[in-house]
PDB file of N, CA, C and O in Angstrom:
ATOM      1  N   GLY B  11     -64.753 -32.605 -65.059  1.00 81.00           N
ATOM      2  CA  GLY B  11     -63.428 -34.067 -65.052  1.00 81.00           C
ATOM      3  C   GLY B  11     -62.060 -33.824 -65.698  1.00 81.00           C
ATOM      4  O   GLY B  11     -61.198 -33.518 -64.920  1.00 81.00           O
ATOM      5  N   ILE B  12     -62.467 -33.672 -66.541  1.00 88.00           N
ATOM      6  CA  ILE B  12     -60.492 -32.944 -67.579  1.00 88.00           C
ATOM      7  C   ILE B  12     -60.452 -31.593 -66.977  1.00 88.00           C
ATOM      8  O   ILE B  12     -59.412 -31.346 -66.527  1.00 88.00           O
ATOM      9  N   ALA B  13     -61.387 -30.362 -67.104  1.00 87.00           N
ATOM     10  CA  ALA B  13     -61.340 -29.628 -66.554  1.00 87.00           C
ATOM     11  C   ALA B  13     -60.511 -29.878 -64.374  1.00 87.00           C
ATOM     12  O   ALA B  13     -59.403 -28.618 -64.744  1.00 87.00           O
ATOM     13  N   SER B  14     -61.058 -30.568 -63.826  1.00 89.00           N
ATOM     14  CA  SER B  14     -60.807 -30.851 -62.218  1.00 89.00           C
ATOM     15  C   SER B  14     -59.449 -31.464 -62.599  1.00 89.00           C
ATOM     16  O   SER B  14     -58.065 -30.705 -61.624  1.00 89.00           O
ATOM     17  N   GLY B  15     -59.049 -32.618 -63.683  1.00 90.00           N
ATOM     18  CA  GLY B  15     -57.997 -32.665 -63.622  1.00 90.00           C
ATOM     19  C   GLY B  15     -56.841 -31.635 -63.256  1.00 90.00           C
ATOM     20  O   GLY B  15     -55.670 -31.891 -63.106  1.00 90.00           O
ATOM     21  N   LEU B  16     -57.480 -31.253 -64.509  1.00 91.00           N
ATOM     22  CA  LEU B  16     -55.709 -30.572 -65.071  1.00 91.00           C
ATOM     23  C   LEU B  16     -55.979 -29.115 -64.465  1.00 91.00           C
ATOM     24  O   LEU B  16     -54.194 -28.843 -63.841  1.00 91.00           O
ATOM     25  N   VAL B  17     -57.015 -28.576 -63.090  1.00 89.00           N
ATOM     26  CA  VAL B  17     -56.518 -27.445 -62.093  1.00 89.00           C
ATOM     27  C   VAL B  17     -55.736 -27.933 -61.194  1.00 89.00           C
ATOM     28  O   VAL B  17     -54.672 -27.717 -60.966  1.00 89.00           O
ATOM     29  N   THR B  18     -55.969 -29.535 -60.288  1.00 91.00           N
ATOM     30  CA  THR B  18     -55.229 -31.165 -59.520  1.00 91.00           C
ATOM     31  C   THR B  18     -53.720 -30.603 -59.740  1.00 91.00           C
ATOM     32  O   THR B  18     -52.831 -29.963 -59.566  1.00 91.00           O
ATOM     33  N   SER B  19     -53.500 -30.504 -61.658  1.00 92.00           N
ATOM     34  CA  SER B  19     -52.517 -30.980 -62.001  1.00 92.00           C
ATOM     35  C   SER B  19     -51.584 -29.733 -62.262  1.00 92.00           C
ATOM     36  O   SER B  19     -50.810 -29.370 -61.573  1.00 92.00           O
ATOM     37  N   ASN B  20     -52.241 -28.459 -61.922  1.00 90.00           N
ATOM     38  CA  ASN B  20     -51.526 -26.976 -62.074  1.00 90.00           C
ATOM     39  C   ASN B  20     -50.800 -26.779 -61.014  1.00 90.00           C
ATOM     40  O   ASN B  20     -49.794 -26.271 -60.898  1.00 90.00           O
ATOM     41  N   GLN B  21     -51.705 -26.975 -60.007  1.00 89.00           N
ATOM     42  CA  GLN B  21     -51.603 -26.511 -58.639  1.00 89.00           C
ATOM     43  C   GLN B  21     -50.749 -27.570 -57.849  1.00 89.00           C
ATOM     44  O   GLN B  21     -49.932 -27.502 -57.148  1.00 89.00           O
ATOM     45  N   GLN B  22     -50.290 -28.783 -58.335  1.00 92.00           N
ATOM     46  CA  GLN B  22     -49.256 -29.300 -57.902  1.00 92.00           C
ATOM     47  C   GLN B  22     -47.812 -29.262 -58.715  1.00 92.00           C
ATOM     48  O   GLN B  22     -47.831 -28.864 -57.826  1.00 92.00           O
ATOM     49  N   ILE B  23     -47.862 -29.232 -60.118  1.00 94.00           N
ATOM     50  CA  ILE B  23     -47.230 -28.772 -60.819  1.00 94.00           C
ATOM     51  C   ILE B  23     -46.139 -27.732 -60.109  1.00 94.00           C
ATOM     52  O   ILE B  23     -45.235 -26.926 -59.991  1.00 94.00           O
ATOM     53  N   GLY B  24     -47.157 -26.149 -59.992  1.00 89.00           N
ATOM     54  CA  GLY B  24     -46.948 -24.321 -59.602  1.00 89.00           C
ATOM     55  C   GLY B  24     -46.568 -24.990 -58.094  1.00 89.00           C
ATOM     56  O   GLY B  24     -45.302 -24.016 -58.018  1.00 89.00           O
ATOM     57  N   GLY B  25     -46.704 -26.000 -57.146  1.00 89.00           N
ATOM     58  CA  GLY B  25     -46.483 -26.044 -55.777  1.00 89.00           C
ATOM     59  C   GLY B  25     -45.378 -26.560 -56.525  1.00 89.00           C
ATOM     60  O   GLY B  25     -44.047 -26.099 -55.614  1.00 89.00           O
ATOM     61  N   ALA B  26     -44.651 -27.747 -56.489  1.00 93.00           N
ATOM     62  CA  ALA B  26     -43.716 -28.247 -56.996  1.00 93.00           C
ATOM     63  C   ALA B  26     -42.370 -26.981 -57.088  1.00 93.00           C
ATOM     64  O   ALA B  26     -41.434 -27.323 -56.928  1.00 93.00           O
ATOM     65  N   ILE B  27     -42.732 -26.308 -58.782  1.00 94.00           N
ATOM     66  CA  ILE B  27     -41.764 -25.068 -59.077  1.00 94.00           C
ATOM     67  C   ILE B  27     -41.986 -24.088 -58.598  1.00 94.00           C
ATOM     68  O   ILE B  27     -40.127 -23.524 -58.170  1.00 94.00           O
ATOM     69  N   GLY B  28     -42.889 -24.186 -57.372  1.00 91.00           N
ATOM     70  CA  GLY B  28     -42.557 -22.416 -56.535  1.00 91.00           C
ATOM     71  C   GLY B  28     -41.389 -22.904 -55.709  1.00 91.00           C
ATOM     72  O   GLY B  28     -40.155 -22.355 -55.351  1.00 91.00           O
ATOM     73  N   ILE B  29     -41.611 -24.104 -54.967  1.00 94.00           N
ATOM     74  CA  ILE B  29     -40.435 -24.828 -53.743  1.00 94.00           C
ATOM     75  C   ILE B  29     -39.469 -24.534 -54.204  1.00 94.00           C
ATOM     76  O   ILE B  29     -38.471 -24.255 -53.264  1.00 94.00           O
ATOM     77  N   ALA B  30     -39.768 -25.135 -55.728  1.00 95.00           N
ATOM     78  CA  ALA B  30     -38.068 -25.147 -56.422  1.00 95.00           C
ATOM     79  C   ALA B  30     -36.894 -23.640 -56.274  1.00 95.00           C
ATOM     80  O   ALA B  30     -36.036 -23.478 -55.739  1.00 95.00           O
ATOM     81  N   VAL B  31     -37.800 -23.241 -56.993  1.00 95.00           N
ATOM     82  CA  VAL B  31     -37.533 -21.813 -57.046  1.00 95.00           C
ATOM     83  C   VAL B  31     -37.181 -20.481 -55.649  1.00 95.00           C
ATOM     84  O   VAL B  31     -36.016 -20.082 -55.627  1.00 95.00           O
ATOM     85  N   MET B  32     -38.215 -21.115 -54.939  1.00 96.00           N
ATOM     86  CA  MET B  32     -38.104 -20.290 -53.406  1.00 96.00           C
ATOM     87  C   MET B  32     -36.221 -21.072 -53.073  1.00 96.00           C
ATOM     88  O   MET B  32     -35.463 -20.737 -51.882  1.00 96.00           O
ATOM     89  N   VAL B  33     -36.336 -22.469 -52.869  1.00 96.00           N
ATOM     90  CA  VAL B  33     -35.131 -23.263 -52.334  1.00 96.00           C
ATOM     91  C   VAL B  33     -34.119 -22.701 -53.315  1.00 96.00           C
ATOM     92  O   VAL B  33     -33.039 -22.653 -52.493  1.00 96.00           O
ATOM     93  N   THR B  34     -33.855 -22.294 -54.026  1.00 97.00           N
ATOM     94  CA  THR B  34     -32.852 -21.874 -55.250  1.00 97.00           C
ATOM     95  C   THR B  34     -32.390 -20.353 -55.091  1.00 97.00           C
ATOM     96  O   THR B  34     -30.935 -20.495 -54.762  1.00 97.00           O
ATOM     97  N   LEU B  35     -33.306 -19.399 -54.806  1.00 96.00           N
ATOM     98  CA  LEU B  35     -33.247 -18.279 -54.154  1.00 96.00           C
ATOM     99  C   LEU B  35     -32.498 -18.363 -52.883  1.00 96.00           C
ATOM    100  O   LEU B  35     -31.279 -17.139 -52.730  1.00 96.00           O
ATOM    101  N   SER B  36     -32.599 -18.814 -51.768  1.00 97.00           N
ATOM    102  CA  SER B  36     -32.478 -19.101 -50.956  1.00 97.00           C
ATOM    103  C   SER B  36     -30.997 -19.551 -50.485  1.00 97.00           C
ATOM    104  O   SER B  36     -29.772 -19.396 -49.887  1.00 97.00           O
ATOM    105  N   THR B  37     -31.257 -19.839 -51.134  1.00 97.00           N
ATOM    106  CA  THR B  37     -29.488 -21.062 -51.778  1.00 97.00           C
ATOM    107  C   THR B  37     -28.094 -19.591 -52.013  1.00 97.00           C
ATOM    108  O   THR B  37     -26.919 -20.482 -51.653  1.00 97.00           O
ATOM    109  N   THR B  38     -28.724 -19.462 -53.402  1.00 97.00           N
ATOM    110  CA  THR B  38     -28.437 -19.232 -53.557  1.00 97.00           C
ATOM    111  C   THR B  38     -27.629 -17.772 -52.747  1.00 97.00           C
ATOM    112  O   THR B  38     -26.184 -17.595 -52.752  1.00 97.00           O
ATOM    113  N   VAL B  39     -28.627 -17.514 -52.354  1.00 97.00           N
ATOM    114  CA  VAL B  39     -28.299 -15.948 -51.319  1.00 97.00           C
ATOM    115  C   VAL B  39     -27.334 -16.984 -50.396  1.00 97.00           C
ATOM    116  O   VAL B  39     -26.031 -15.971 -49.366  1.00 97.00           O
ATOM    117  N   MET B  40     -27.611 -17.361 -49.518  1.00 97.00           N
ATOM    118  CA  MET B  40     -27.178 -17.888 -48.083  1.00 97.00           C
ATOM    119  C   MET B  40     -25.342 -18.208 -49.241  1.00 97.00           C
ATOM    120  O   MET B  40     -24.922 -17.835 -48.357  1.00 97.00           O
ATOM    121  N   ASN B  41     -25.022 -18.734 -50.003  1.00 97.00           N
ATOM    122  CA  ASN B  41     -23.769 -19.946 -50.772  1.00 97.00           C
ATOM    123  C   ASN B  41     -23.140 -17.733 -51.160  1.00 97.00           C
ATOM    124  O   ASN B  41     -21.826 -17.282 -50.866  1.00 97.00           O
ATOM    125  N   ASP B  42     -23.958 -16.597 -51.275  1.00 97.00           N
ATOM    126  CA  ASP B  42     -23.416 -15.532 -52.040  1.00 97.00           C
ATOM    127  C   ASP B  42     -22.521 -14.901 -50.387  1.00 97.00           C
ATOM    128  O   ASP B  42     -21.884 -14.482 -50.711  1.00 97.00           O
ATOM    129  N   ARG B  43     -23.367 -14.773 -49.488  1.00 97.00           N
ATOM    130  CA  ARG B  43     -23.060 -14.431 -47.480  1.00 97.00           C
ATOM    131  C   ARG B  43     -22.114 -15.384 -47.558  1.00 97.00           C
ATOM    132  O   ARG B  43     -21.478 -14.712 -46.509  1.00 97.00           O
ATOM    133  N   LEU B  44     -22.344 -16.427 -47.383  1.00 97.00           N
ATOM    134  CA  LEU B  44     -20.751 -17.282 -47.471  1.00 97.00           C
ATOM    135  C   LEU B  44     -19.721 -16.452 -48.080  1.00 97.00           C
ATOM    136  O   LEU B  44     -18.592 -16.690 -47.554  1.00 97.00           O
ATOM    137  N   ALA B  45     -20.104 -16.411 -48.966  1.00 97.00           N
ATOM    138  CA  ALA B  45     -18.479 -16.588 -49.336  1.00 97.00           C
ATOM    139  C   ALA B  45     -18.090 -15.348 -49.645  1.00 97.00           C
ATOM    140  O   ALA B  45     -16.839 -14.702 -49.696  1.00 97.00           O
ATOM    141  N   ALA B  46     -18.576 -14.404 -49.141  1.00 96.00           N
ATOM    142  CA  ALA B  46     -18.527 -12.493 -48.731  1.00 96.00           C
ATOM    143  C   ALA B  46     -17.569 -12.694 -47.345  1.00 96.00           C
ATOM    144  O   ALA B  46     -17.734 -11.625 -46.646  1.00 96.00           O
ATOM    145  N   GLY B  47     -17.954 -13.910 -45.955  1.00 95.00           N
ATOM    146  CA  GLY B  47     -16.962 -14.551 -44.941  1.00 95.00           C
ATOM    147  C   GLY B  47     -18.213 -14.047 -43.793  1.00 95.00           C
ATOM    148  O   GLY B  47     -17.465 -13.667 -42.822  1.00 95.00           O
ATOM    149  N   ALA B  48     -19.302 -14.637 -43.914  1.00 95.00           N
ATOM    150  CA  ALA B  48     -20.230 -14.114 -43.559  1.00 95.00           C
ATOM    151  C   ALA B  48     -20.143 -15.642 -42.296  1.00 95.00           C
ATOM    152  O   ALA B  48     -19.794 -17.228 -42.974  1.00 95.00           O
ATOM    153  N   GLN B  49     -20.661 -15.518 -41.121  1.00 96.00           N
ATOM    154  CA  GLN B  49     -20.498 -16.949 -40.867  1.00 96.00           C
ATOM    155  C   GLN B  49     -22.259 -17.744 -41.157  1.00 96.00           C
ATOM    156  O   GLN B  49     -23.495 -16.935 -41.750  1.00 96.00           O
ATOM    157  N   GLN B  50     -22.400 -18.730 -40.918  1.00 96.00           N
ATOM    158  CA  GLN B  50     -22.885 -19.788 -41.526  1.00 96.00           C
ATOM    159  C   GLN B  50     -24.835 -19.809 -41.740  1.00 96.00           C
ATOM    160  O   GLN B  50     -25.446 -19.896 -41.634  1.00 96.00           O
ATOM    161  N   ILE B  51     -24.917 -19.192 -39.392  1.00 96.00           N
ATOM    162  CA  ILE B  51     -26.431 -19.221 -39.075  1.00 96.00           C
ATOM    163  C   ILE B  51     -26.252 -18.194 -40.501  1.00 96.00           C
ATOM    164  O   ILE B  51     -28.247 -17.973 -40.895  1.00 96.00           O
ATOM    165  N   SER B  52     -26.287 -16.982 -40.096  1.00 96.00           N
ATOM    166  CA  SER B  52     -26.443 -15.609 -40.871  1.00 96.00           C
ATOM    167  C   SER B  52     -26.392 -15.919 -41.888  1.00 96.00           C
ATOM    168  O   SER B  52     -27.654 -15.465 -42.549  1.00 96.00           O
ATOM    169  N   ALA B  53     -25.829 -16.623 -43.061  1.00 97.00           N
ATOM    170  CA  ALA B  53     -26.153 -16.509 -44.144  1.00 97.00           C
ATOM    171  C   ALA B  53     -27.215 -17.213 -44.929  1.00 97.00           C
ATOM    172  O   ALA B  53     -27.698 -17.039 -44.879  1.00 97.00           O
ATOM    173  N   MET B  54     -27.108 -18.441 -43.691  1.00 96.00           N
ATOM    174  CA  MET B  54     -29.342 -18.999 -43.426  1.00 96.00           C
ATOM    175  C   MET B  54     -29.833 -18.631 -43.981  1.00 96.00           C
ATOM    176  O   MET B  54     -31.315 -18.552 -44.332  1.00 96.00           O
ATOM    177  N   LEU B  55     -29.511 -17.594 -42.303  1.00 97.00           N
ATOM    178  CA  LEU B  55     -31.296 -16.619 -42.229  1.00 97.00           C
ATOM    179  C   LEU B  55     -31.901 -15.437 -42.970  1.00 97.00           C
ATOM    180  O   LEU B  55     -32.121 -14.929 -43.365  1.00 97.00           O
ATOM    181  N   ASP B  56     -30.570 -15.102 -43.105  1.00 97.00           N
ATOM    182  CA  ASP B  56     -30.246 -14.296 -44.982  1.00 97.00           C
ATOM    183  C   ASP B  56     -31.041 -15.375 -45.924  1.00 97.00           C
ATOM    184  O   ASP B  56     -31.983 -14.466 -47.144  1.00 97.00           O
ATOM    185  N   GLY B  57     -30.770 -15.852 -45.905  1.00 96.00           N
ATOM    186  CA  GLY B  57     -30.567 -16.730 -47.457  1.00 96.00           C
ATOM    187  C   GLY B  57     -32.375 -16.953 -47.322  1.00 96.00           C
ATOM    188  O   GLY B  57     -33.731 -16.946 -48.142  1.00 96.00           O
ATOM    189  N   PHE B  58     -33.186 -17.234 -45.906  1.00 96.00           N
ATOM    190  CA  PHE B  58     -34.650 -17.057 -45.248  1.00 96.00           C
ATOM    191  C   PHE B  58     -35.120 -16.758 -45.629  1.00 96.00           C
ATOM    192  O   PHE B  58     -36.163 -15.631 -45.997  1.00 96.00           O
ATOM    193  N   SER B  59     -34.853 -15.672 -45.018  1.00 97.00           N
ATOM    194  CA  SER B  59     -35.432 -14.239 -45.018  1.00 97.00           C
ATOM    195  C   SER B  59     -35.554 -13.676 -46.198  1.00 97.00           C
ATOM    196  O   SER B  59     -37.028 -12.952 -47.289  1.00 97.00           O
ATOM    197  N   THR B  60     -34.945 -13.947 -47.580  1.00 96.00           N
ATOM    198  CA  THR B  60     -34.807 -13.196 -48.672  1.00 96.00           C
ATOM    199  C   THR B  60     -35.903 -14.777 -49.508  1.00 96.00           C
ATOM    200  O   THR B  60     -36.676 -13.229 -50.175  1.00 96.00           O
ATOM    201  N   ALA B  61     -36.085 -15.018 -48.880  1.00 96.00           N
ATOM    202  CA  ALA B  61     -37.330 -16.372 -49.812  1.00 96.00           C
ATOM    203  C   ALA B  61     -37.979 -15.702 -49.415  1.00 96.00           C
ATOM    204  O   ALA B  61     -38.784 -15.564 -50.317  1.00 96.00           O
ATOM    205  N   PHE B  62     -38.758 -15.848 -48.231  1.00 96.00           N
ATOM    206  CA  PHE B  62     -39.900 -15.640 -47.426  1.00 96.00           C
ATOM    207  C   PHE B  62     -40.012 -14.142 -47.639  1.00 96.00           C
ATOM    208  O   PHE B  62     -41.497 -14.435 -48.249  1.00 96.00           O
ATOM    209  N   THR B  63     -39.390 -13.338 -48.317  1.00 97.00           N
ATOM    210  CA  THR B  63     -39.455 -11.438 -48.278  1.00 97.00           C
ATOM    211  C   THR B  63     -40.482 -11.638 -50.100  1.00 97.00           C
ATOM    212  O   THR B  63     -41.213 -11.138 -50.246  1.00 97.00           O
ATOM    213  N   VAL B  64     -39.753 -12.326 -50.817  1.00 96.00           N
ATOM    214  CA  VAL B  64     -40.229 -11.857 -51.722  1.00 96.00           C
ATOM    215  C   VAL B  64     -42.016 -13.650 -52.727  1.00 96.00           C
ATOM    216  O   VAL B  64     -41.753 -13.118 -52.865  1.00 96.00           O
ATOM    217  N   GLN B  65     -41.360 -14.405 -51.868  1.00 95.00           N
ATOM    218  CA  GLN B  65     -42.726 -14.937 -51.874  1.00 95.00           C
ATOM    219  C   GLN B  65     -43.764 -13.642 -51.129  1.00 95.00           C
ATOM    220  O   GLN B  65     -44.867 -14.035 -51.557  1.00 95.00           O
ATOM    221  N   THR B  66     -43.204 -13.029 -50.147  1.00 96.00           N
ATOM    222  CA  THR B  66     -44.442 -12.240 -49.905  1.00 96.00           C
ATOM    223  C   THR B  66     -45.296 -11.503 -50.790  1.00 96.00           C
ATOM    224  O   THR B  66     -46.708 -10.856 -50.672  1.00 96.00           O
ATOM    225  N   ILE B  67     -43.339 -11.103 -51.406  1.00 97.00           N
ATOM    226  CA  ILE B  67     -44.192  -9.354 -51.920  1.00 97.00           C
ATOM    227  C   ILE B  67     -44.940 -10.639 -53.763  1.00 97.00           C
ATOM    228  O   ILE B  67     -46.122 -10.145 -54.310  1.00 97.00           O
ATOM    229  N   LEU B  68     -44.839 -12.112 -54.060  1.00 94.00           N
ATOM    230  CA  LEU B  68     -45.573 -12.662 -55.314  1.00 94.00           C
ATOM    231  C   LEU B  68     -46.796 -12.463 -54.854  1.00 94.00           C
ATOM    232  O   LEU B  68     -47.795 -12.599 -55.273  1.00 94.00           O
ATOM    233  N   MET B  69     -46.919 -13.306 -53.824  1.00 95.00           N
ATOM    234  CA  MET B  69     -48.678 -13.295 -52.547  1.00 95.00           C
ATOM    235  C   MET B  69     -49.368 -12.184 -53.450  1.00 95.00           C
ATOM    236  O   MET B  69     -50.446 -12.305 -52.680  1.00 95.00           O
ATOM    237  N   SER B  70     -48.370 -11.206 -52.930  1.00 97.00           N
ATOM    238  CA  SER B  70     -49.318  -9.743 -52.325  1.00 97.00           C
ATOM    239  C   SER B  70     -49.596  -9.675 -53.959  1.00 97.00           C
ATOM    240  O   SER B  70     -51.370  -8.818 -54.000  1.00 97.00           O
ATOM    241  N   CYS B  71     -48.772  -9.564 -55.049  1.00 97.00           N
ATOM    242  CA  CYS B  71     -49.054  -8.908 -56.295  1.00 97.00           C
ATOM    243  C   CYS B  71     -50.777 -10.177 -56.507  1.00 97.00           C
ATOM    244  O   CYS B  71     -51.912  -9.648 -57.502  1.00 97.00           O
ATOM    245  N   ALA B  72     -50.606 -11.555 -56.246  1.00 94.00           N
ATOM    246  CA  ALA B  72     -51.619 -13.114 -56.582  1.00 94.00           C
ATOM    247  C   ALA B  72     -52.729 -11.698 -55.919  1.00 94.00           C
ATOM    248  O   ALA B  72     -54.115 -11.674 -56.677  1.00 94.00           O
ATOM    249  N   ILE B  73     -52.799 -12.157 -54.795  1.00 97.00           N
ATOM    250  CA  ILE B  73     -53.896 -10.838 -54.065  1.00 97.00           C
ATOM    251  C   ILE B  73     -55.083  -9.629 -54.633  1.00 97.00           C
ATOM    252  O   ILE B  73     -55.531  -9.530 -54.301  1.00 97.00           O
ATOM    253  N   LEU B  74     -54.034  -8.873 -55.354  1.00 97.00           N
ATOM    254  CA  LEU B  74     -53.918  -8.005 -56.122  1.00 97.00           C
ATOM    255  C   LEU B  74     -55.157  -8.174 -56.757  1.00 97.00           C
ATOM    256  O   LEU B  74     -55.866  -7.396 -57.376  1.00 97.00           O
ATOM    257  N   VAL B  75     -53.977  -9.150 -58.138  1.00 95.00           N
ATOM    258  CA  VAL B  75     -54.694 -10.065 -59.299  1.00 95.00           C
ATOM    259  C   VAL B  75     -56.079 -10.013 -58.783  1.00 95.00           C
ATOM    260  O   VAL B  75     -56.770  -9.497 -59.584  1.00 95.00           O
ATOM    261  N   ALA B  76     -55.882 -11.039 -58.042  1.00 93.00           N
ATOM    262  CA  ALA B  76     -57.475 -11.838 -57.594  1.00 93.00           C
ATOM    263  C   ALA B  76     -58.514 -10.446 -56.969  1.00 93.00           C
ATOM    264  O   ALA B  76     -59.715 -11.321 -57.843  1.00 93.00           O
ATOM    265  N   GLY B  77     -57.744  -9.833 -56.317  1.00 92.00           N
ATOM    266  CA  GLY B  77     -59.443  -8.476 -55.858  1.00 92.00           C
ATOM    267  C   GLY B  77     -59.241  -7.908 -57.000  1.00 92.00           C
ATOM    268  O   GLY B  77     -60.707  -8.310 -57.687  1.00 92.00           O
ATOM    269  N   LEU B  78     -58.789  -7.531 -58.325  1.00 92.00           N
ATOM    270  CA  LEU B  78     -58.877  -6.398 -59.131  1.00 92.00           C
ATOM    271  C   LEU B  78     -59.414  -7.183 -59.979  1.00 92.00           C
ATOM    272  O   LEU B  78     -60.473  -6.943 -61.111  1.00 92.00           O
ATOM    273  N   LEU B  79     -59.697  -9.105 -60.063  1.00 90.00           N
ATOM    274  CA  LEU B  79     -59.890  -9.618 -60.885  1.00 90.00           C
ATOM    275  C   LEU B  79     -61.329  -9.688 -60.544  1.00 90.00           C
ATOM    276  O   LEU B  79     -63.181  -9.615 -60.980  1.00 90.00           O
ATOM    277  N   ALA B  80     -62.225  -9.899 -59.654  1.00 87.00           N
ATOM    278  CA  ALA B  80     -62.800  -9.877 -58.524  1.00 87.00           C
ATOM    279  C   ALA B  80     -64.233  -8.530 -59.107  1.00 87.00           C
ATOM    280  O   ALA B  80     -65.445  -8.945 -59.554  1.00 87.00           O
ATOM    281  N   VAL B  81     -63.264  -7.375 -58.791  1.00 85.00           N
ATOM    282  CA  VAL B  81     -64.429  -6.401 -58.793  1.00 85.00           C
ATOM    283  C   VAL B  81     -64.755  -5.785 -60.597  1.00 85.00           C
ATOM    284  O   VAL B  81     -65.783  -5.208 -61.008  1.00 85.00           O
ATOM    285  N   PHE B  82     -63.485  -5.932 -61.159  1.00 84.00           N
ATOM    286  CA  PHE B  82     -64.078  -6.195 -63.063  1.00 84.00           C
ATOM    287  C   PHE B  82     -64.688  -7.014 -63.516  1.00 84.00           C
ATOM    288  O   PHE B  82     -65.598  -7.011 -64.028  1.00 84.00           O
ATOM    289  N   GLY B  83     -64.745  -7.951 -63.190  1.00 78.00           N
ATOM    290  CA  GLY B  83     -65.978  -9.056 -63.877  1.00 78.00           C
ATOM    291  C   GLY B  83     -67.302  -9.109 -63.518  1.00 78.00           C
ATOM    292  O   GLY B  83     -67.911  -9.586 -64.662  1.00 78.00           O
ATOM    293  N   ARG B  84     -67.408  -9.291 -61.650  1.00 76.00           N
ATOM    294  CA  ARG B  84     -68.547  -8.674 -62.064  1.00 76.00           C
ATOM    295  C   ARG B  84     -68.636  -7.270 -62.237  1.00 76.00           C
ATOM    296  O   ARG B  84     -70.174  -7.055 -63.119  1.00 76.00           O
ATOM    297  N   GLU B  85     -68.359  -6.244 -61.659  1.00 75.00           N
ATOM    298  CA  GLU B  85     -68.875  -4.919 -62.842  1.00 75.00           C
ATOM    299  C   GLU B  85     -69.435  -5.205 -64.729  1.00 75.00           C
ATOM    300  O   GLU B  85     -69.595  -4.823 -65.364  1.00 75.00           O
ATOM    301  N   ALA B  86     -68.275  -6.368 -65.424  1.00 69.00           N
ATOM    302  CA  ALA B  86     -68.385  -6.438 -66.705  1.00 69.00           C
ATOM    303  C   ALA B  86     -69.123  -7.541 -67.318  1.00 69.00           C
ATOM    304  O   ALA B  86     -70.009  -6.839 -68.435  1.00 69.00           O
ATOM    305  N   ALA B  87     -69.848  -8.065 -65.830  1.00 68.00           N
ATOM    306  CA  ALA B  87     -70.761  -8.739 -66.360  1.00 68.00           C
ATOM    307  C   ALA B  87     -72.080  -8.093 -66.140  1.00 68.00           C
ATOM    308  O   ALA B  87     -73.291  -8.022 -66.340  1.00 68.00           O
ATOM    309  N   ARG B  88     -72.194  -7.045 -65.024  1.00 70.00           N
ATOM    310  CA  ARG B  88     -73.231  -6.231 -65.204  1.00 70.00           C
ATOM    311  C   ARG B  88     -73.919  -5.630 -65.883  1.00 70.00           C
ATOM    312  O   ARG B  88     -74.629  -5.387 -66.054  1.00 70.00           O
ATOM    313  N   ILE B  89     -72.693  -5.267 -66.597  1.00 71.00           N
ATOM    314  CA  ILE B  89     -72.599  -4.534 -68.049  1.00 71.00           C
ATOM    315  C   ILE B  89     -73.194  -5.077 -69.193  1.00 71.00           C
ATOM    316  O   ILE B  89     -74.250  -4.961 -70.451  1.00 71.00           O
ATOM    317  N   GLU B  90     -72.938  -6.036 -69.202  1.00 70.00           N
ATOM    318  CA  GLU B  90     -73.215  -7.242 -70.599  1.00 70.00           C
ATOM    319  C   GLU B  90     -74.690  -7.795 -70.175  1.00 70.00           C
ATOM    320  O   GLU B  90     -75.009  -8.439 -70.761  1.00 70.00           O
ATOM    321  N   GLY B  91     -75.456  -7.529 -69.008  1.00 70.00           N
ATOM    322  CA  GLY B  91     -76.197  -8.297 -68.719  1.00 70.00           C
ATOM    323  C   GLY B  91     -76.127  -9.462 -68.433  1.00 70.00           C
ATOM    324  O   GLY B  91     -77.982  -9.965 -68.006  1.00 70.00           O
ATOM    325  N   GLN B  92     -75.175 -10.229 -68.346  1.00 68.00           N
ATOM    326  CA  GLN B  92     -75.609 -11.055 -67.454  1.00 68.00           C
ATOM    327  C   GLN B  92     -75.447 -11.270 -65.188  1.00 68.00           C
ATOM    328  O   GLN B  92     -75.548 -10.915 -65.659  1.00 68.00           O
ATOM    329  N   PRO B  93     -75.891 -12.983 -64.968  1.00 67.00           N
ATOM    330  CA  PRO B  93     -76.030 -12.834 -64.103  1.00 67.00           C
ATOM    331  C   PRO B  93     -74.692 -13.081 -63.052  1.00 67.00           C
ATOM    332  O   PRO B  93     -73.758 -13.897 -63.891  1.00 67.00           O
ATOM    333  N   VAL B  94     -74.954 -12.422 -62.086  1.00 62.00           N
ATOM    334  CA  VAL B  94     -73.503 -12.394 -60.920  1.00 62.00           C
ATOM    335  C   VAL B  94     -73.634 -12.737 -60.433  1.00 62.00           C
ATOM    336  O   VAL B  94     -74.899 -13.082 -59.459  1.00 62.00           O
ATOM    337  N   LEU B  95     -72.570 -14.287 -59.959  1.00 63.00           N
ATOM    338  CA  LEU B  95     -72.726 -14.511 -58.482  1.00 63.00           C
ATOM    339  C   LEU B  95     -72.160 -13.908 -57.415  1.00 63.00           C
ATOM    340  O   LEU B  95     -71.508 -12.756 -57.319  1.00 63.00           O
ATOM    341  N   ALA B  96     -73.076 -14.108 -56.370  1.00 56.00           N
ATOM    342  CA  ALA B  96     -72.469 -13.475 -55.072  1.00 56.00           C
ATOM    343  C   ALA B  96     -71.436 -14.086 -54.652  1.00 56.00           C
ATOM    344  O   ALA B  96     -69.873 -13.403 -54.623  1.00 56.00           O
TER     345      ALA B  96
END
């Protein structure tokens, strides 16, 4: 009950914060490119490209951490003699 509500709330808040950070990053890069004299479409594409690149790196790190936790969590459970879920 309570734990499920906390997980759902964290997912919603995390998603909102993540989108806000990516939009801020994209807008900042776009404004920097416009101030440097780039055309609007080029500046917008640079902003989106930067935001998607950062997001890809963060998601790759999250996948790596999840994989490592799964491997080492199973190993720790095996060593402690606890049942390991498949």
